[in-house]
mmCIF file of C-alpha atoms in Angstrom:
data_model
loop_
_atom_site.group_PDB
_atom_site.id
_atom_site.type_symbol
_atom_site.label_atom_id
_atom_site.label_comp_id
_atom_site.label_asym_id
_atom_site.label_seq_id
_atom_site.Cartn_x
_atom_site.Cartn_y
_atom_site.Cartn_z
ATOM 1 C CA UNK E 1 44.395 -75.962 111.751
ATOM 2 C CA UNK E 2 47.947 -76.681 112.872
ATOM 3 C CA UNK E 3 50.998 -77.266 110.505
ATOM 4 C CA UNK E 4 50.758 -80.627 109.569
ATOM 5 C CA UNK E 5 47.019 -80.078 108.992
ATOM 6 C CA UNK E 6 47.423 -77.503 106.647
ATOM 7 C CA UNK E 7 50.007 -79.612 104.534
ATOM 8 C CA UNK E 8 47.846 -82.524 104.870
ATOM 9 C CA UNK E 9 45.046 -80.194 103.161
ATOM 10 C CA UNK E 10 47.113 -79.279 100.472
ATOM 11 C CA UNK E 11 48.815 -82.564 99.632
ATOM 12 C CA UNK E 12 45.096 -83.912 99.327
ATOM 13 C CA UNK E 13 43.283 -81.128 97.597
ATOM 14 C CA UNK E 14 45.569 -80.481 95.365
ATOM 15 C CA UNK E 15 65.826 -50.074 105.013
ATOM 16 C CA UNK E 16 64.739 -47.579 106.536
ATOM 17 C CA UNK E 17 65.490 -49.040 109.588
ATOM 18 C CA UNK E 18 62.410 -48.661 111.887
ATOM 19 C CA UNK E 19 63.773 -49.599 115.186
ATOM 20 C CA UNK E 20 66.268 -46.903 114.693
ATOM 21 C CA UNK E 21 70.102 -47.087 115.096
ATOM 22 C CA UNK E 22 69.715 -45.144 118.112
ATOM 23 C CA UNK E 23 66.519 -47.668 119.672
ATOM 24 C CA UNK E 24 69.053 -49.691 121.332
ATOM 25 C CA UNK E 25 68.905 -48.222 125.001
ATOM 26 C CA UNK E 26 70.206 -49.822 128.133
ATOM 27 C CA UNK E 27 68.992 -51.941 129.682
ATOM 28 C CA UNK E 28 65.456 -50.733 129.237
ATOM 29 C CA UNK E 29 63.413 -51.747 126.577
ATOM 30 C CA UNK E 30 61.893 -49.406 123.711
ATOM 31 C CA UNK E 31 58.446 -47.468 123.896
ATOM 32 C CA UNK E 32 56.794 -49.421 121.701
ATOM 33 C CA UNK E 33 53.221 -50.524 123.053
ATOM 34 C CA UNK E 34 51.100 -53.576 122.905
ATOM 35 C CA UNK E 35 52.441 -56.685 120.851
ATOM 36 C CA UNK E 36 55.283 -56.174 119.271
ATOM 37 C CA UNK E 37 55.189 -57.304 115.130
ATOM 38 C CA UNK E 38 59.590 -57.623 115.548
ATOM 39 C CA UNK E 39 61.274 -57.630 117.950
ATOM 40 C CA UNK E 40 65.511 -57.074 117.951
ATOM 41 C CA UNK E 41 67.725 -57.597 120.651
ATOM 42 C CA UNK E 42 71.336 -57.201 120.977
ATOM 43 C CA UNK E 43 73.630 -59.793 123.121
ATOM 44 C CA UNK E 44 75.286 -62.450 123.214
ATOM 45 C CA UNK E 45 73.904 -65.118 120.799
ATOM 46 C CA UNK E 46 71.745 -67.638 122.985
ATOM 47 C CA UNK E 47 71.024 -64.787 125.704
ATOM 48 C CA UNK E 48 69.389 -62.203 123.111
ATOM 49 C CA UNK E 49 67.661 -65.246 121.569
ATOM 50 C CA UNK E 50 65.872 -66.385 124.706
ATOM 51 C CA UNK E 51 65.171 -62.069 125.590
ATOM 52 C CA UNK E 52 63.656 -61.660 122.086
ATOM 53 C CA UNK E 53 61.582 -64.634 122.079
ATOM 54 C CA UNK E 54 60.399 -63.860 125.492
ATOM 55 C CA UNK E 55 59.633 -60.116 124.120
ATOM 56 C CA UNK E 56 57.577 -61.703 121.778
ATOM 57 C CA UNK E 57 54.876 -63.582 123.414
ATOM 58 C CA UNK E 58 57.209 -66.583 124.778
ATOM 59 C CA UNK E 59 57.777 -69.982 122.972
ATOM 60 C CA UNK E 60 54.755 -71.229 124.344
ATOM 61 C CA UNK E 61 52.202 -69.341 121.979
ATOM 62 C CA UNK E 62 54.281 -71.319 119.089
ATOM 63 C CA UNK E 63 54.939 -74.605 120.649
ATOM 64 C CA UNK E 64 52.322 -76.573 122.527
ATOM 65 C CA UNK E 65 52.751 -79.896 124.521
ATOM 66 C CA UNK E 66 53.253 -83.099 122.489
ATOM 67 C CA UNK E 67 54.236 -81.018 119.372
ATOM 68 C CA UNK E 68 56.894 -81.994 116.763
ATOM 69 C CA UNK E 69 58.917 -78.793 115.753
ATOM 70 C CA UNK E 70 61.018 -78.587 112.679
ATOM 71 C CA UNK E 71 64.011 -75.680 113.052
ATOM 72 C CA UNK E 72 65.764 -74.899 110.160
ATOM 73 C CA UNK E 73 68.982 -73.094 110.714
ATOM 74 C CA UNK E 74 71.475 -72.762 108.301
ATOM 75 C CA UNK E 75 74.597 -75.506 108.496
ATOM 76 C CA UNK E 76 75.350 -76.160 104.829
ATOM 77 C CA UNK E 77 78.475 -74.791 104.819
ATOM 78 C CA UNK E 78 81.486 -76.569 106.450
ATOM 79 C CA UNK E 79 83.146 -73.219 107.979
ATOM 80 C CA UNK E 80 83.225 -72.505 111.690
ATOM 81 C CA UNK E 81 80.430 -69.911 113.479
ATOM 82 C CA UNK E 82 83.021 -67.237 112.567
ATOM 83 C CA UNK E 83 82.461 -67.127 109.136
ATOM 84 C CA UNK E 84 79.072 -66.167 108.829
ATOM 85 C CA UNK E 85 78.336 -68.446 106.492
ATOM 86 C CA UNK E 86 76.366 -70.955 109.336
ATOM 87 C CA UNK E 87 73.404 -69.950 112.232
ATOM 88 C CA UNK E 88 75.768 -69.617 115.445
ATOM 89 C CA UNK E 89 75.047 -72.929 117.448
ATOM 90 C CA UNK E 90 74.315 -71.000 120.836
ATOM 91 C CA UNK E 91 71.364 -69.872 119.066
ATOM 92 C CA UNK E 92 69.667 -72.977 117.232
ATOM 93 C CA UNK E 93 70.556 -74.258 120.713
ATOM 94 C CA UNK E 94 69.046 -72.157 122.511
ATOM 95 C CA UNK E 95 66.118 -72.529 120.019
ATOM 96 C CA UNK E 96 65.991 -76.150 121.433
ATOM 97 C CA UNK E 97 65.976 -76.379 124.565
ATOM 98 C CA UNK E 98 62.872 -73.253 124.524
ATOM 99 C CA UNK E 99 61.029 -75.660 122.312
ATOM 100 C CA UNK E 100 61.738 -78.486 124.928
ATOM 101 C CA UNK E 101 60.431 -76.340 127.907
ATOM 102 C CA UNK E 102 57.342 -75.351 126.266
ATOM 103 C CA UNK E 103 57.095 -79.311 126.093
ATOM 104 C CA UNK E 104 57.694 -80.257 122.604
ATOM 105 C CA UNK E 105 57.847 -83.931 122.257
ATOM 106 C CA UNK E 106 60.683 -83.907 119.669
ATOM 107 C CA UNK E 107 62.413 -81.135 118.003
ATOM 108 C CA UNK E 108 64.349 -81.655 114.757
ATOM 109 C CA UNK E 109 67.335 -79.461 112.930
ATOM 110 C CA UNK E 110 67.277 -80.365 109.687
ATOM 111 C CA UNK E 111 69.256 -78.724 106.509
ATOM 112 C CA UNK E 112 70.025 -79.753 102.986
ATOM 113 C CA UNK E 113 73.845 -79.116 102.850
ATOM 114 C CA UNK E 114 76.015 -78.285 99.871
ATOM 115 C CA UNK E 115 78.976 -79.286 101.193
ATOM 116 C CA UNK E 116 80.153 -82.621 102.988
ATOM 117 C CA UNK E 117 77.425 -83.603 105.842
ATOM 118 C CA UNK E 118 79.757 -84.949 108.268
ATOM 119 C CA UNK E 119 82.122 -82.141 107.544
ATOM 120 C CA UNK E 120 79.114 -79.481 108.073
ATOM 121 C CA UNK E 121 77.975 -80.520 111.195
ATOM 122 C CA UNK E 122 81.325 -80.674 113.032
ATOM 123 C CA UNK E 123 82.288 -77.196 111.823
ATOM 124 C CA UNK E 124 79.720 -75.411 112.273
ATOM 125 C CA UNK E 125 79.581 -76.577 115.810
ATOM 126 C CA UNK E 126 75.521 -76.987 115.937
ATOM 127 C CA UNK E 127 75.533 -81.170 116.032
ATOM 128 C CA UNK E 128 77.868 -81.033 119.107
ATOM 129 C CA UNK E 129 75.972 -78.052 120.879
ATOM 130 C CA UNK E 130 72.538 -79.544 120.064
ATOM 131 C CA UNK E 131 72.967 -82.798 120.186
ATOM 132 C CA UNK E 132 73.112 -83.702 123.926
ATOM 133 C CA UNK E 133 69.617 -82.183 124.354
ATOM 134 C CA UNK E 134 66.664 -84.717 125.345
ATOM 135 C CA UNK E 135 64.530 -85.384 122.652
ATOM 136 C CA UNK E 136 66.799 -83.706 119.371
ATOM 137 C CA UNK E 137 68.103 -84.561 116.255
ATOM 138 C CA UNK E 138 70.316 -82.950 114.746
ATOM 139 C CA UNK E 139 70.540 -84.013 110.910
ATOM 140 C CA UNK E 140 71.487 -83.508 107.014
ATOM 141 C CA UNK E 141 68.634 -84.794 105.017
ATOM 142 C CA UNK E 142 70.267 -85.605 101.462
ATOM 143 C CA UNK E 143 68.654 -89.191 100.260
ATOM 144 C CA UNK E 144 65.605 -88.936 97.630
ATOM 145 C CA UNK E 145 64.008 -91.286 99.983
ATOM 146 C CA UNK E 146 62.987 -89.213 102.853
ATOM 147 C CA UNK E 147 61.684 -86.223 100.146
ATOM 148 C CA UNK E 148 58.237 -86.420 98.891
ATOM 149 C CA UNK E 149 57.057 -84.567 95.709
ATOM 150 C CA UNK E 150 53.767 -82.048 96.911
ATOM 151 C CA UNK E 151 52.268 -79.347 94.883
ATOM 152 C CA UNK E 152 52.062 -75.890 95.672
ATOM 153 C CA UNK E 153 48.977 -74.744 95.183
ATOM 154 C CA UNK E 154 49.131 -70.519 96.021
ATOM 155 C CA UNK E 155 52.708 -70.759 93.487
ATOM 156 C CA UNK E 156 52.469 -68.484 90.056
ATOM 157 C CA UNK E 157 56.088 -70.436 88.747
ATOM 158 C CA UNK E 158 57.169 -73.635 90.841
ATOM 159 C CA UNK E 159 53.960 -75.466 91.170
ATOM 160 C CA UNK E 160 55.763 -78.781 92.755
ATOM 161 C CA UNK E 161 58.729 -79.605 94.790
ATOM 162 C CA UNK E 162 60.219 -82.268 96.616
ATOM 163 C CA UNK E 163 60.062 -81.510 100.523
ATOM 164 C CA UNK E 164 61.519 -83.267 103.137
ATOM 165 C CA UNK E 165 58.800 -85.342 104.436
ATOM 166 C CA UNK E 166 59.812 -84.834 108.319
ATOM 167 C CA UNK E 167 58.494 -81.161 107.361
ATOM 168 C CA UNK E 168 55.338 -82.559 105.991
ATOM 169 C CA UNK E 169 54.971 -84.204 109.348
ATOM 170 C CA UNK E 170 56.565 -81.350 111.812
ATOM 171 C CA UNK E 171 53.466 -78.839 113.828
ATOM 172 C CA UNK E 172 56.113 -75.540 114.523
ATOM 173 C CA UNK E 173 58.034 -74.953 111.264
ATOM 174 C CA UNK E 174 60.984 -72.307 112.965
ATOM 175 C CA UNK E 175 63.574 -70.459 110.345
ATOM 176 C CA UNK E 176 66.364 -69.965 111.872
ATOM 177 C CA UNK E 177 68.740 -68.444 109.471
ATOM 178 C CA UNK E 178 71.766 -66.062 109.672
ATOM 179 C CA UNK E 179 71.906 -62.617 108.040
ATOM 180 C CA UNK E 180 73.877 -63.059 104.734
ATOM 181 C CA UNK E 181 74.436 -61.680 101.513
ATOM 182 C CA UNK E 182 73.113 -64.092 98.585
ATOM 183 C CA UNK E 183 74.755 -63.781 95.059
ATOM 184 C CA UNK E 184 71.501 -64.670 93.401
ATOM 185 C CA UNK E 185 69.141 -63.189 95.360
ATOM 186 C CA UNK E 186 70.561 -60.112 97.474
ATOM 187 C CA UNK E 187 70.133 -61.864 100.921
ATOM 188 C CA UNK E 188 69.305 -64.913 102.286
ATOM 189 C CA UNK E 189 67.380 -64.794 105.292
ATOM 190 C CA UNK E 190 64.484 -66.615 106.414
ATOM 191 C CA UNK E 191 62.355 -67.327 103.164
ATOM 192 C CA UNK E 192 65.321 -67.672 100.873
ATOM 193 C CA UNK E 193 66.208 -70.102 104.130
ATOM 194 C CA UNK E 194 63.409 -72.332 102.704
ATOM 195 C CA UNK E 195 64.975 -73.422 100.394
ATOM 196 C CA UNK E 196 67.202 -76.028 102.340
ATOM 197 C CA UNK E 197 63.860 -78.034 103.176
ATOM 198 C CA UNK E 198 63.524 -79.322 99.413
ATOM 199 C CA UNK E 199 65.709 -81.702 97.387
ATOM 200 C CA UNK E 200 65.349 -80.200 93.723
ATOM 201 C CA UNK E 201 66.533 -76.341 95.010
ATOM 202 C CA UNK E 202 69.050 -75.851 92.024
ATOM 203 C CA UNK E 203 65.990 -75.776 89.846
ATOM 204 C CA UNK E 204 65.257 -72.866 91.621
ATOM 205 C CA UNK E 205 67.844 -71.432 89.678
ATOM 206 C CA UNK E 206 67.639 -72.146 86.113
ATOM 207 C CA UNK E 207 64.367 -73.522 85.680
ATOM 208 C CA UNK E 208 62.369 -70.580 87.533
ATOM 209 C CA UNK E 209 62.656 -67.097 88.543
ATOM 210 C CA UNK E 210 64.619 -66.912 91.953
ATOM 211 C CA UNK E 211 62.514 -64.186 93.171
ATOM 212 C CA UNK E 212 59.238 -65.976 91.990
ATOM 213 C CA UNK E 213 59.682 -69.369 92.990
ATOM 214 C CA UNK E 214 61.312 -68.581 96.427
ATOM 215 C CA UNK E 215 57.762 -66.931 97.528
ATOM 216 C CA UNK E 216 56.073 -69.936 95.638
ATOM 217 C CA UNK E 217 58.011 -72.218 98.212
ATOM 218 C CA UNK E 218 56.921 -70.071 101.056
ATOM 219 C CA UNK E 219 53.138 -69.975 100.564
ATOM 220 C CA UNK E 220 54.022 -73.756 101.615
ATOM 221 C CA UNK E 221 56.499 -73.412 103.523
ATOM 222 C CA UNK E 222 55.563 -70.572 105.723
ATOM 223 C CA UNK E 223 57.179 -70.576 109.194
ATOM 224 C CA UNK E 224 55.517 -70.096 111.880
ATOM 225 C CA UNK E 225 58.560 -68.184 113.633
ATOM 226 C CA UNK E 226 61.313 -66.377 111.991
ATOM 227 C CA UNK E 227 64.678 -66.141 114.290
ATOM 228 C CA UNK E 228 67.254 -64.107 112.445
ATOM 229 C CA UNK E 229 70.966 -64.480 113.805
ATOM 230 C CA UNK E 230 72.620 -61.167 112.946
ATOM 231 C CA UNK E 231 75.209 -61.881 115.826
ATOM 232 C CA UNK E 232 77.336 -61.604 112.536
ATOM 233 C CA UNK E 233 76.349 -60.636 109.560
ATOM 234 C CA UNK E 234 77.794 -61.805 106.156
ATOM 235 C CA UNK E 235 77.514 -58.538 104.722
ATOM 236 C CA UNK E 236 79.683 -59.683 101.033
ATOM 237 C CA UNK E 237 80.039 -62.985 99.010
ATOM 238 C CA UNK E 238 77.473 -64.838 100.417
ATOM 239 C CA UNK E 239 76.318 -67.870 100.943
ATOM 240 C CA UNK E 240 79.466 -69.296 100.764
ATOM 241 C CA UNK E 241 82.226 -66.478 101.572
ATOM 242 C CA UNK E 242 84.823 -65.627 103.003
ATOM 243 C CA UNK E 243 83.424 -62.444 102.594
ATOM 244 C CA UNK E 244 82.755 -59.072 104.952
ATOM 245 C CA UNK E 245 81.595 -59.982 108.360
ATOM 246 C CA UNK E 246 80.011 -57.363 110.735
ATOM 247 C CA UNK E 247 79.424 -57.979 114.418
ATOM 248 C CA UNK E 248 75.893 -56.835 114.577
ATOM 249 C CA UNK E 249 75.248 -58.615 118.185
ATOM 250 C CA UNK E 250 71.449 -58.889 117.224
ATOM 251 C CA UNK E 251 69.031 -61.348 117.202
ATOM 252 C CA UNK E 252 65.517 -60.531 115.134
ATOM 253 C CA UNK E 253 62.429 -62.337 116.035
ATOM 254 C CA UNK E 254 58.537 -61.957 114.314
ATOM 255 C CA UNK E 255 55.916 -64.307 113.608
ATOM 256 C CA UNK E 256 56.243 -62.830 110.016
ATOM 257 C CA UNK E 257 58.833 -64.109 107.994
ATOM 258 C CA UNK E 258 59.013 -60.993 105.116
ATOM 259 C CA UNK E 259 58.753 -58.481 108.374
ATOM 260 C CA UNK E 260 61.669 -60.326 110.101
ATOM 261 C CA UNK E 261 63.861 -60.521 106.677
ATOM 262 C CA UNK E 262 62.907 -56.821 105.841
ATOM 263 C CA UNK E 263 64.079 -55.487 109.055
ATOM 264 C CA UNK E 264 67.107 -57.560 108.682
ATOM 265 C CA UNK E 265 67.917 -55.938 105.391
ATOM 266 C CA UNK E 266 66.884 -52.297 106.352
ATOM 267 C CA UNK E 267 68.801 -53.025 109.405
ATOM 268 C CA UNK E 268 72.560 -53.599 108.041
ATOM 269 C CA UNK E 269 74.767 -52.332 105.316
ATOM 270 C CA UNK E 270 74.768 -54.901 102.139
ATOM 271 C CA UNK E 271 77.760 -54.935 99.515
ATOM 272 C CA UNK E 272 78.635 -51.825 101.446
ATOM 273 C CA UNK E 273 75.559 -50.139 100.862
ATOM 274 C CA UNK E 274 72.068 -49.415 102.612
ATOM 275 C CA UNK E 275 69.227 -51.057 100.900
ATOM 276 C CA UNK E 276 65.143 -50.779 101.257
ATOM 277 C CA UNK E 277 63.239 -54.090 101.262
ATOM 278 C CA UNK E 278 61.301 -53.155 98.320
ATOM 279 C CA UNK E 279 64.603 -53.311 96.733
ATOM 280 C CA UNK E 280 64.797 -57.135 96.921
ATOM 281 C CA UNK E 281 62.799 -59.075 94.748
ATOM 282 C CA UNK E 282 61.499 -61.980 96.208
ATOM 283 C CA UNK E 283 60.741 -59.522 99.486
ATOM 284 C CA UNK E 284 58.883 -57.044 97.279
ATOM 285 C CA UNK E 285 56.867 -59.756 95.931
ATOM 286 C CA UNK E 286 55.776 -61.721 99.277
ATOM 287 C CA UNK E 287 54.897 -58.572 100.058
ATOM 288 C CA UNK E 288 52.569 -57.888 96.995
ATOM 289 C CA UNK E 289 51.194 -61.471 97.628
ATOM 290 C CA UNK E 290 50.538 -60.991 101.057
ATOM 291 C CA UNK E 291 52.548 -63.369 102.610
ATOM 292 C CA UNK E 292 53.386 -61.000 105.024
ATOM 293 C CA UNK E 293 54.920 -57.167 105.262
ATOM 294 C CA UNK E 294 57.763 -55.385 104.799
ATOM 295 C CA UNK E 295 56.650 -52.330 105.218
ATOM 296 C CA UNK E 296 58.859 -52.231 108.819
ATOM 297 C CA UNK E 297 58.152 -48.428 108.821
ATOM 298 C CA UNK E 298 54.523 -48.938 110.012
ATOM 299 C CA UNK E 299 55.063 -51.807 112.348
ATOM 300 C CA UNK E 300 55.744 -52.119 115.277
ATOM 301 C CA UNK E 301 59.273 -52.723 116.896
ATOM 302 C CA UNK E 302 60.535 -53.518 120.229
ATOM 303 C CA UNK E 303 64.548 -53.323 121.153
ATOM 304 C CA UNK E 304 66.447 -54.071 123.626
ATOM 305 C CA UNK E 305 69.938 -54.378 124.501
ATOM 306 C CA UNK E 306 71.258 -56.885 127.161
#
């Protein structure tokens, strides 16, 4: 059952950091054995994207010919790939054209901004990178029409949402976010990333708990790749800065979105401290729910450095 079949069900029926700061060994690759559950890489943006992916399995055990992917990067914020506050462009572009080669028929970038559209895309450079490539789209998806209301059956808060409806129809869901500190909810990395798929997200908010509904949103919304951009890491005053930025060089990759953001958070200093995923609620709880692990300690992790 592919993406859009598993929607289609549901809209009918209903830090310790475990790589080690020392892992990162040149140019050789760590010891870890058989499939990797994460995999980090350190380089230059689209470079240690393309390594990690390729560490992982390849782009072709996500994307299959004919497929419609969906990434989600973040772009909401009209400041420049310096800031932190954006995914770098060399990476959602990289992203791309991998989906292309493993023969994806069309491959949207999609975000909800909260800022000016026009002026999001032009500053944070990802609509003129990504663009140009066959078969792309790079968009802000803002009008109620293209949302459609869906229930969320596996939620204990936010039972419904409205959800951009190219998602509904996408097969590869990819987050694509970059590493930064969240106000509200510690860190926003892949599944707090979800949030820029839905129209109503301010409800998130006010109306439920943050922690709660954010894993509520990704028992839907679960992607089938998380790509963490930690070429820079907004380590203070996120989303929005300006705020501390550290020059991480890394790129995290898993198939599991709470292993990729728990690395991620054992991984870097926060607020200028170290943190433990079970310190952050909404990763404690996809945990507990069994969305997927963050218990990075017992899984395994391969590094390289380019």
């Amino acid at each position: 059952m592919n993406r859009r079949d598993f929607l289609r069900y549901h809209l009918q029926g209903a830090f310790a950091l475990a790589a080690g700061s020392t892992g990162l060994l040149l140019p050789k690759e760590s010891m870890a054995v058989g499939e990797p559950d994460i995999v980090v890489v350190e380089g230059a943006p689209g470079a240690a994207t393309r390594a990690a992916l390729n560490l992982l399995g390849g782009m072709g055990q996500f994307v299959k010919p004919g497929d419609r992917v969906l990434i989600k990067p973040n772009m909401s914020f009209s400041h420049p790939p310096e800031s932190a506050t954006n995914t770098h462009p060399e990476v959602v572009r990289e992203l791309a054209v991998m989906c292309k080669e493993a023969g994806a028929a069309k491959v949207l970038i999609l975000d909800n901004p909260l800022a000016s559209a026009k002026r999001c895309l032009e500053r944070s450079g990802i609509y003129d990178t990504c663009n140009p490539i066959d078969d792309c789209t790079v968009a802000m998806i803002t009008s109620s029409k293209h949302f459609k209301r869906v229930d969320i059956p596996k939620a204990t808060d936010m039972t419904s949402n409205e959800v951009m409806k190219e998602v509904l129809k996408s097969d590869v869901l990819i987050a694509a976010p970059v590493a930064k500190s969240h106000a509200a909810a510690g860190v926003s990395l892949s599944m707090k990333g979800m949030m820029g798929l839905i129209r109503k997200r301010r409800a998130m908010h006010w109306r439920y708990d943050l922690d709660t509904s954010i894993v509520d949103l990704c028992t839907l919304l679960k992607a089938d790749l998380a790509v963490i951009d930690a070429s820079r890491v907004l380590s203070t005053n996120g989303p929005g800065g300006p705020g501390k930025v550290l020059h991480e060089k890394k790129i995290i990759v898993s198939k599991d979105m709470v292993a990729a953001d728990a690395c991620a958070v054992s991984m870097f200093e926060w607020y200028g401290r170290r943190f433990k995923p079970r310190q952050v609620g909404h990763i404690l709880e996809a945990h507990k729910r069994g969305l997927g692990r963050m218990d990075v300690e017992n899984l395994t992790i391969k590094t390289m450095t380019l």
